[in-house]
XYZ file of C-alpha atoms in Angstrom:
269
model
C 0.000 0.000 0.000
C 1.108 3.698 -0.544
C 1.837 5.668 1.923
C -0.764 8.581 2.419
C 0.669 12.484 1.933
C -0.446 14.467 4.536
C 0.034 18.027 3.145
C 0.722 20.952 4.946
C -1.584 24.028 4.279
C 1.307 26.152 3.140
C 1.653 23.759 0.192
C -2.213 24.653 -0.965
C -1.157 27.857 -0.917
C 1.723 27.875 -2.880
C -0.078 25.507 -5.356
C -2.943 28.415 -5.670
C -0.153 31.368 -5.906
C 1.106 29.168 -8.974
C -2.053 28.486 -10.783
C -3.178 32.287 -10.131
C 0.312 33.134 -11.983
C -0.106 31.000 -14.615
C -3.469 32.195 -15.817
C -2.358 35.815 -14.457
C 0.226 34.870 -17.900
C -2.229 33.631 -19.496
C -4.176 36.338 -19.317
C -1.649 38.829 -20.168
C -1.187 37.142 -23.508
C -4.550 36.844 -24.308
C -4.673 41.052 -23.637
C -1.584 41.358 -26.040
C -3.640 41.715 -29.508
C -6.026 44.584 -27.699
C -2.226 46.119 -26.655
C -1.118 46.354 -30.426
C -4.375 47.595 -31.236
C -4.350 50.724 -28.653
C -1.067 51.539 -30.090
C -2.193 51.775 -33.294
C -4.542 54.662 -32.711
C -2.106 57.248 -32.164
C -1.332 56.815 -35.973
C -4.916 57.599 -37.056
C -4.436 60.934 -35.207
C -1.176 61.513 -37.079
C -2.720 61.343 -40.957
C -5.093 63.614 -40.347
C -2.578 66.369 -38.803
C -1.660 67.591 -42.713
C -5.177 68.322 -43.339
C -5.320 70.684 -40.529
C -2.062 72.324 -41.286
C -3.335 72.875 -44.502
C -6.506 74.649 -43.350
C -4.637 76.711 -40.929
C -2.287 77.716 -43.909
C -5.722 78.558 -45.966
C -6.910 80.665 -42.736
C -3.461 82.274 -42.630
C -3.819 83.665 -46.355
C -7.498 84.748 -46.186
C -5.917 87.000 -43.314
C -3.340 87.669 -45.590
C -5.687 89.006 -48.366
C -7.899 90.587 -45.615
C -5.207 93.319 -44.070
C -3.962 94.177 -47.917
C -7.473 95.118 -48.642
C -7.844 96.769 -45.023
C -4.251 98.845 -46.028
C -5.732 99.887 -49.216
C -9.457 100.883 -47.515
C -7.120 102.999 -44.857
C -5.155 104.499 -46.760
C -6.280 107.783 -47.836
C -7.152 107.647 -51.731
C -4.551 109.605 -54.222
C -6.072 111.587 -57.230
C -4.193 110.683 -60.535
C -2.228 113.301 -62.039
C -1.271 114.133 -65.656
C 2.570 112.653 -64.921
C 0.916 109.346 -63.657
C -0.347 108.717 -67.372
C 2.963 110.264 -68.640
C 5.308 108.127 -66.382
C 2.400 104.571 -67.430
C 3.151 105.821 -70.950
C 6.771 106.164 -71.043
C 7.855 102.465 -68.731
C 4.807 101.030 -71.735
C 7.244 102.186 -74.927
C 10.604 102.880 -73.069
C 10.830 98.927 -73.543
C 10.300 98.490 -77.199
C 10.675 101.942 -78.738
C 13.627 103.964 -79.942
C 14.164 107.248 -78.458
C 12.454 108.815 -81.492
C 9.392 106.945 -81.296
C 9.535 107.727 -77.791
C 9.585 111.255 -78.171
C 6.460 111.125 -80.554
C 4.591 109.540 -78.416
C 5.387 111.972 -75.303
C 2.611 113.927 -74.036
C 3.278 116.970 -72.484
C 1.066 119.176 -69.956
C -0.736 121.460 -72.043
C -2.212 118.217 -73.508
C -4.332 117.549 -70.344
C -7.461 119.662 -68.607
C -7.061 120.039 -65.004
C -7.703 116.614 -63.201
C -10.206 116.022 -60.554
C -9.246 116.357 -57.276
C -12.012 113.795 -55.013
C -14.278 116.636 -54.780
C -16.361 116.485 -58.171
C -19.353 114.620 -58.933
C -18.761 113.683 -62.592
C -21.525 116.248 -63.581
C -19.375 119.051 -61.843
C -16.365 117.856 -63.361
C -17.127 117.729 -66.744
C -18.559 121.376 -66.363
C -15.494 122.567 -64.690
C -13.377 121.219 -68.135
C -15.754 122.231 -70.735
C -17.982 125.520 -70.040
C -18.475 125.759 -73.123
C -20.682 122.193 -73.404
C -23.996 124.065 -74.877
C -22.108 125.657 -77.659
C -20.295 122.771 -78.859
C -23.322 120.384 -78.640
C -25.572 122.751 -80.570
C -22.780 122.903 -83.550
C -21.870 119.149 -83.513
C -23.719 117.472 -86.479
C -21.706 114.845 -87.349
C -22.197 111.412 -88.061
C -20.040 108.491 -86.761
C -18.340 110.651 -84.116
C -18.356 112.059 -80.926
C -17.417 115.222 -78.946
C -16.650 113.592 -75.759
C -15.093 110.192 -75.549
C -15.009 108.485 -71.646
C -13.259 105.214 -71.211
C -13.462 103.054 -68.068
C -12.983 99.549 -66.929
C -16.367 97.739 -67.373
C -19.870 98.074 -68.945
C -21.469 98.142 -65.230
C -19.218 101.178 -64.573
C -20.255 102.855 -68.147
C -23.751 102.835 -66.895
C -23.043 104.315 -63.529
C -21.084 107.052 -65.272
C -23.676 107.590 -67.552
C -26.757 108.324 -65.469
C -24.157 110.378 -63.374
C -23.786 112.732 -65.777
C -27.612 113.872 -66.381
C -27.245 117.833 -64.620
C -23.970 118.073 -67.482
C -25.500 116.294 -70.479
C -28.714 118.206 -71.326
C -30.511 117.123 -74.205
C -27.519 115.236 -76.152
C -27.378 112.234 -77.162
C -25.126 109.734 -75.434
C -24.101 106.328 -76.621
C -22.855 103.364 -75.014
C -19.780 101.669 -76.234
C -19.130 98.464 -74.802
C -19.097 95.132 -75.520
C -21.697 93.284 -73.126
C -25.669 92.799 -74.460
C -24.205 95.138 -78.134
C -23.240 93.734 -81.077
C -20.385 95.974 -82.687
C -22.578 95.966 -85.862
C -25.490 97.691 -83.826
C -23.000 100.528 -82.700
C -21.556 100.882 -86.256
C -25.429 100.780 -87.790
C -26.389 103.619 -84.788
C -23.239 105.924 -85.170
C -23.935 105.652 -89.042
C -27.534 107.162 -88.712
C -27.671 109.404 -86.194
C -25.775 112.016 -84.534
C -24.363 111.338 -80.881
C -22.265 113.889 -78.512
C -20.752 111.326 -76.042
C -19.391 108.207 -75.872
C -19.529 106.186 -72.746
C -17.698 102.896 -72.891
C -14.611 100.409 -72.513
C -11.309 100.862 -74.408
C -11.691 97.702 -76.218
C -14.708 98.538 -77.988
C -13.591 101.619 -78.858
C -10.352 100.463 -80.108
C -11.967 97.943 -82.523
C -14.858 100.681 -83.620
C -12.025 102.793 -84.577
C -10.385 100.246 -86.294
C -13.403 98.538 -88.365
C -14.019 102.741 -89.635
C -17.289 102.461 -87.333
C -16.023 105.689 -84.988
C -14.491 108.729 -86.421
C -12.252 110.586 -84.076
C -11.625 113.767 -86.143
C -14.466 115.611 -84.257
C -13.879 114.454 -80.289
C -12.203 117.251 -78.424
C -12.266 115.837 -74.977
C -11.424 111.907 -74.077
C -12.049 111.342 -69.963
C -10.074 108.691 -68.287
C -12.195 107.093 -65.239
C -8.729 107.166 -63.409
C -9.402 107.506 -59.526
C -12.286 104.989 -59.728
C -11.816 101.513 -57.850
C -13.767 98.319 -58.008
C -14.847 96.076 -55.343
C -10.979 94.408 -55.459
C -9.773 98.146 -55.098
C -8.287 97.900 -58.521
C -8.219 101.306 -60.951
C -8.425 100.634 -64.492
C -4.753 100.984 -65.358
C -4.086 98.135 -62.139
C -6.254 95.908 -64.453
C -4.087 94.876 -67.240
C -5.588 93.749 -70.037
C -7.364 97.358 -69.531
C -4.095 98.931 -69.532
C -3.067 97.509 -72.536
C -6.156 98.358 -74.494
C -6.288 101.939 -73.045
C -2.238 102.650 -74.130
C -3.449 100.661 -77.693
C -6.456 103.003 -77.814
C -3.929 106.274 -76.952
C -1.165 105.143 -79.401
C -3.512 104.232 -82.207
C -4.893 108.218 -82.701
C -5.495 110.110 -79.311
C -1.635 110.882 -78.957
C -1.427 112.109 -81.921
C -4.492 114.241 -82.199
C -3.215 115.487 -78.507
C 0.314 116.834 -79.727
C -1.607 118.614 -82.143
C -3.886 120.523 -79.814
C -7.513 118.896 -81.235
C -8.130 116.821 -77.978
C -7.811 117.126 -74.548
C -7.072 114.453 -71.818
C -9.368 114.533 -68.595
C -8.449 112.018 -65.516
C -11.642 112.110 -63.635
C-alpha cells in the first residue's frame, strides 16, 4: 500500500499562488492583440494632422488678403495726375521703342485739362473742363463721331457714369460703347444714322470701332479717363491689365497724336 501524503496548508497555498500566476500569464497574452491595437490609434491621429495644417495655412492667407485690402481701404485715396499717365506711358514704350518713337509719343502738360481732385461729382467735373458744353453740342452734327469720348474699366461702370452725368448732359445724345448685351454691328449701324455727342464705354470697344471705320475721331475734343475709380478688389483701371493695354493701344492708335496737335484734350476724372 502507498503511503498517504499528509500536506501541509502552506503547500495549498503555494499551489494556488502558482495556478493564479499561470493564468495571471495567461491572461496577459490573451490582452496582447487589444495592446497592439491601442497603439495603433495614435497613428490615425497623425494622418489627419496635414489636413489641418493645410486649413490653418488657408486661414493664414485669407488673413493675408484681408489686411492688404484693409491697407488699401485705410489708406487715404490719391487723385491721378497728368505725370501718372505720362510716367504709365513712357515704362509702356521705353521697352520696345527707340528714343524717337519715344519722343512722338510723349505727351506733355498742355495736352491735359485740369484733373479732378475727389471733390467732383462727374456732372461738376465735366462742367469745370468744358464751359463751353452748350455751344459745342448745338454745332456738332456729325455722323459716326463724338465730342466727348469716356473710357473706363467695365460696362457696369459705363452705366453708372452715364446716369451720373444727367445735370452736365442736357438734351444730347449719349451712346454706349461696350461690348456686353451690343453687337459691334449695332454701334456701327447707330453711329452711321444718327448724330451722338458722347461716348460712354470700354477701351476695347472703342479700339476695334475705330479700327473697323465704325467711330471717327476727327471731331472728339475731350477723351475722360475714369482714373481715380476703384472696383470692389480696389483695382483702378490701369491696375487691371488687359485694360491697360487696351487703353495705351487706344492712346497710341490716334489720341496721342491728335493730342500733340492741340484737337483733344485728356481729362483724368
Amino acid at each position: 500500500p502507498l503511503p498517504i501524503i499528509h500536506s501541509d496548508p502552506s503547500d495549498d497555498e503555494a499551489i494556488e499562488k502558482a495556478s493564479d500566476n499561470r493564468t495571471a500569464t495567461h491572461q496577459d497574452l490573451d490582452s496582447k492583440p487589444t495592446v497592439t491595437k491601442k497603439r495603433k490609434q495614435p497613428t490615425e491621429c497623425f494622418l489627419s494632422q496635414p489636413e489641418e495644417k493645410q486649413e490653418s495655412t488657408v486661414k493664414a492667407k485669407r488673413r493675408k488678403k484681408k489686411k492688404i485690402s484693409d491697407i488699401l481701404e485705410k489708406s487715404a485715396p490719391k487723385p491721378g495726375v497728368p505725370a501718372d499717365l505720362q510716367n504709365l506711358l513712357s515704362q509702356h514704350f521705353g521697352e520696345n521703342r527707340s528714343v524717337i518713337e519715344i519722343e512722338e509719343l510723349k505727351l506733355s502738360d498742355s495736352c491735359f485739362l485740369p484733373a479732378n481732385d475727389l471733390t467732383h461729382s462727374f456732372s461738376s467735373y465735366l462742367k469745370e473742363i468744358c464751359p463751353k458744353w452748350a455751344k459745342l453740342r448745338k454745332n456738332h452734327k456729325e455722323k459716326k463721331s463724338v465730342v466727348m469720348l469716356v473710357i473706363c474699366s467695365s460696362a457696369l461702370r459705363s452705366l453708372e457714369l452715364i446716369k451720373s452725368m444727367t445735370a452736365f448732359k442736357g438734351d444730347c445724345r449719349v451712346l454706349k460703347l461696350f461690348a456686353k448685351h451690343i453687337k459691334i454691328k449695332e454701334q456701327m449701324n447707330m453711329l452711321e444714322k444718327g448724330v451722338f455727342h458722347i461716348g460712354v464705354g470700354t477701351p476695347g470697344r472703342v479700339k476695334a470701332l475705330v479700327e473697323q471705320d465704325g467711330l471717327c475721331l476727327n471731331s472728339t475734343k475731350y477723351m475722360i479717363l475714369d482714373w481715380n475709380w476703384r472696383d470692389q478688389k480696389l483695382r483702378r483701371m490701369m491696375d487691371i491689365p488687359e485694360i491697360k493695354k487696351e487703353t495705351i493701344d487706344l492712346l497710341e492708335m490716334s489720341i496721342i497724336k491728335l493730342c500733340r496737335e492741340g484737337a483733344v484734350k485728356l481729362g483724368l476724372f
